């Protein structure tokens, strides 16, 4: 029985161009074999498992058809919602189990980076059949195969890619591949659906492509306002198009291409729009009229399908409409991919990212992309990051190993000295050294750094801005405002942000209880930990539903902590309302969050630090105070900050 060596296809970048060429060669021969009714039973004895956590017609059925045509067999879970995933089984466990049942796993999943996780946990080859909005490499093989068959070559072609470039995973894989083949790319996104930064960064850094976008209308027109320029980067064959007058003076520019070779249209990925505030404007359906101009009449029209209303049905009979050929190519191309896996039986398994930053313990940041697989499978999956290729050195940019999104880091720390710093350019060298030593910690905020027990690198002179009596009076005042506001005190619940917000919450609860005659339930919320809500003191269980929640924190710095706490609260249930109480409002914030109850407003500069020292019990203790000091946290002047 032909066993397969493990060789995963997660990204189109996993395939060297020579291997793509080999797959096309094999696809040609399988195409002919299918036409002649010949069988090529090279996969006899092999089993493919198709695990689909998202709907599919073409991808799954053409994979399965390909496997059958090669004499292999298929086991399928076309709707993972009917599998153990519905019982909460992790992706890692599922693919480990299925590795014992099949020789190849074909996976489709709604989370960005899911295929990478599956590849790491499965002991058999994993093929990515679409992971969230990230990539869909086998669709790209079909796309390129048809495009090359139509045009004879790929190098130097000019391809217009239109529609949902933000969430369209087929587009991302296609762009990476076209760039490597040396094609020119023009993008015409729906409004708000431009290529995401991580895709742009990658092809700028690795292929020297730069984009600007044009509208589909401009592309269709013969002349008019379309004033595209070629930008010729280092490698002369790699060109990208610019529409506006080129701001980069020293770059040679040329006129727009006389003709386009392909339009690649995509639908709006509505299923990924939730939570996004984009307001896409869809194009009028692409029809035969669009192919009348001298620029467009030689172009083929491509679409990964399914179409919604991007392509008029009347175009289907036009020989330049090749989308059904792309879909049909799914079988020979995927047969070729399986055959290629068989050819590479003895090839050593590759991958495992060696350039990841070795964060130890709890010092790794969390990926900010809500669709990242690490957010969904956080119980076992440790976040992993690399340095992102970026030109902006003002902040530290990390790239998630799984979903590839960039994470902006403003605060870094050293795990041995337990000092933290506000990141600036001068820290790059230190940070690289700390990565080598395995001593880098990163934080979202000053608050997080301090919650984790880190001290600022250096403090400027400090002064006391509130003493214990003033803190006690401020708490009294907040409690009185809450009592005056609340109509039904039995609806109240108090939630404090760990750790000082929780201490204040307990104190406010006693004060409000005394004033209203009803002691509200009280809980702590830990925005950086795993446990969301922890009932405090004698609160036995804490229920968010229907409650008027007073969220309490000591200081509002940027507002990020509060925003996270709100999100966590809403994940716990549906409160009747949430109001915010803070001891100190600093008056500047990155988010439009305004506290309802404020102990004291203290306008401060960004580099000032307000530190609240309070005790667990009733207050009025002599050691309690609020301090203001400036952070001398940039080690520009430091010889050795660690
Ligand atoms: C695409 C997908 O699933 O990403 N479909 C496909 O595999 N041919 C495109 C889409 O759903 O829009």
PDB file of N, CA and C in Angstrom, residues 56 72 83 161 185 195 198 214 242 409 413 419 456 473 488 505 591:
ATOM      1  N   UNK A  56     -19.415  23.986   1.246  1.00  0.00           N
ATOM      2  CA  UNK A  56     -18.605  23.846   0.034  1.00  0.00           C
ATOM      3  C   UNK A  56     -19.361  23.001  -0.975  1.00  0.00           C
ATOM      4  N   UNK A  72      -8.511   5.864  -5.048  1.00  0.00           N
ATOM      5  CA  UNK A  72      -8.502   5.974  -3.586  1.00  0.00           C
ATOM      6  C   UNK A  72      -9.918   6.042  -3.054  1.00  0.00           C
ATOM      7  N   UNK A  83     -20.457  16.631  13.728  1.00  0.00           N
ATOM      8  CA  UNK A  83     -19.388  15.796  14.270  1.00  0.00           C
ATOM      9  C   UNK A  83     -19.151  16.179  15.727  1.00  0.00           C
ATOM     10  N   UNK A 161      -7.899  42.089 -10.360  1.00  0.00           N
ATOM     11  CA  UNK A 161      -8.563  41.303  -9.323  1.00  0.00           C
ATOM     12  C   UNK A 161      -9.575  42.198  -8.621  1.00  0.00           C
ATOM     13  N   UNK A 185      -0.439  42.983 -11.515  1.00  0.00           N
ATOM     14  CA  UNK A 185      -1.722  42.855 -10.811  1.00  0.00           C
ATOM     15  C   UNK A 185      -2.338  44.240 -10.664  1.00  0.00           C
ATOM     16  N   UNK A 195      -7.351  45.090  -0.150  1.00  0.00           N
ATOM     17  CA  UNK A 195      -6.442  44.051   0.346  1.00  0.00           C
ATOM     18  C   UNK A 195      -5.995  44.409   1.760  1.00  0.00           C
ATOM     19  N   UNK A 198      -1.698  42.830   5.888  1.00  0.00           N
ATOM     20  CA  UNK A 198      -0.728  41.731   5.990  1.00  0.00           C
ATOM     21  C   UNK A 198      -0.414  41.145   4.610  1.00  0.00           C
ATOM     22  N   UNK A 214      -7.852  50.836  -8.471  1.00  0.00           N
ATOM     23  CA  UNK A 214      -8.666  51.549  -9.446  1.00  0.00           C
ATOM     24  C   UNK A 214     -10.084  51.016  -9.317  1.00  0.00           C
ATOM     25  N   UNK A 242      -0.104  51.623 -10.562  1.00  0.00           N
ATOM     26  CA  UNK A 242      -0.513  52.766  -9.762  1.00  0.00           C
ATOM     27  C   UNK A 242      -1.471  53.613 -10.568  1.00  0.00           C
ATOM     28  N   UNK A 409       2.579  46.494  19.073  1.00  0.00           N
ATOM     29  CA  UNK A 409       2.922  46.394  20.491  1.00  0.00           C
ATOM     30  C   UNK A 409       3.523  47.718  20.953  1.00  0.00           C
ATOM     31  N   UNK A 413       8.735  44.361  27.819  1.00  0.00           N
ATOM     32  CA  UNK A 413       9.359  44.186  29.119  1.00  0.00           C
ATOM     33  C   UNK A 413      10.467  43.162  29.049  1.00  0.00           C
ATOM     34  N   UNK A 419      11.298  44.864  34.299  1.00  0.00           N
ATOM     35  CA  UNK A 419      11.065  46.268  33.939  1.00  0.00           C
ATOM     36  C   UNK A 419      10.274  46.297  32.642  1.00  0.00           C
ATOM     37  N   UNK A 456       7.956  50.189  35.890  1.00  0.00           N
ATOM     38  CA  UNK A 456       8.488  51.003  34.790  1.00  0.00           C
ATOM     39  C   UNK A 456      10.008  51.033  34.846  1.00  0.00           C
ATOM     40  N   UNK A 473     -13.342  59.788  50.325  1.00  0.00           N
ATOM     41  CA  UNK A 473     -14.400  60.746  49.978  1.00  0.00           C
ATOM     42  C   UNK A 473     -14.846  60.548  48.532  1.00  0.00           C
ATOM     43  N   UNK A 488     -34.063  50.883  40.568  1.00  0.00           N
ATOM     44  CA  UNK A 488     -34.332  49.639  41.279  1.00  0.00           C
ATOM     45  C   UNK A 488     -33.003  49.028  41.750  1.00  0.00           C
ATOM     46  N   UNK A 505     -14.402  47.948  43.663  1.00  0.00           N
ATOM     47  CA  UNK A 505     -15.762  47.425  43.488  1.00  0.00           C
ATOM     48  C   UNK A 505     -16.308  46.951  44.830  1.00  0.00           C
ATOM     49  N   UNK A 591     -10.131  55.577  22.910  1.00  0.00           N
ATOM     50  CA  UNK A 591     -11.453  55.096  22.514  1.00  0.00           C
ATOM     51  C   UNK A 591     -12.520  56.031  23.078  1.00  0.00           C
TER      52      UNK A 591
END
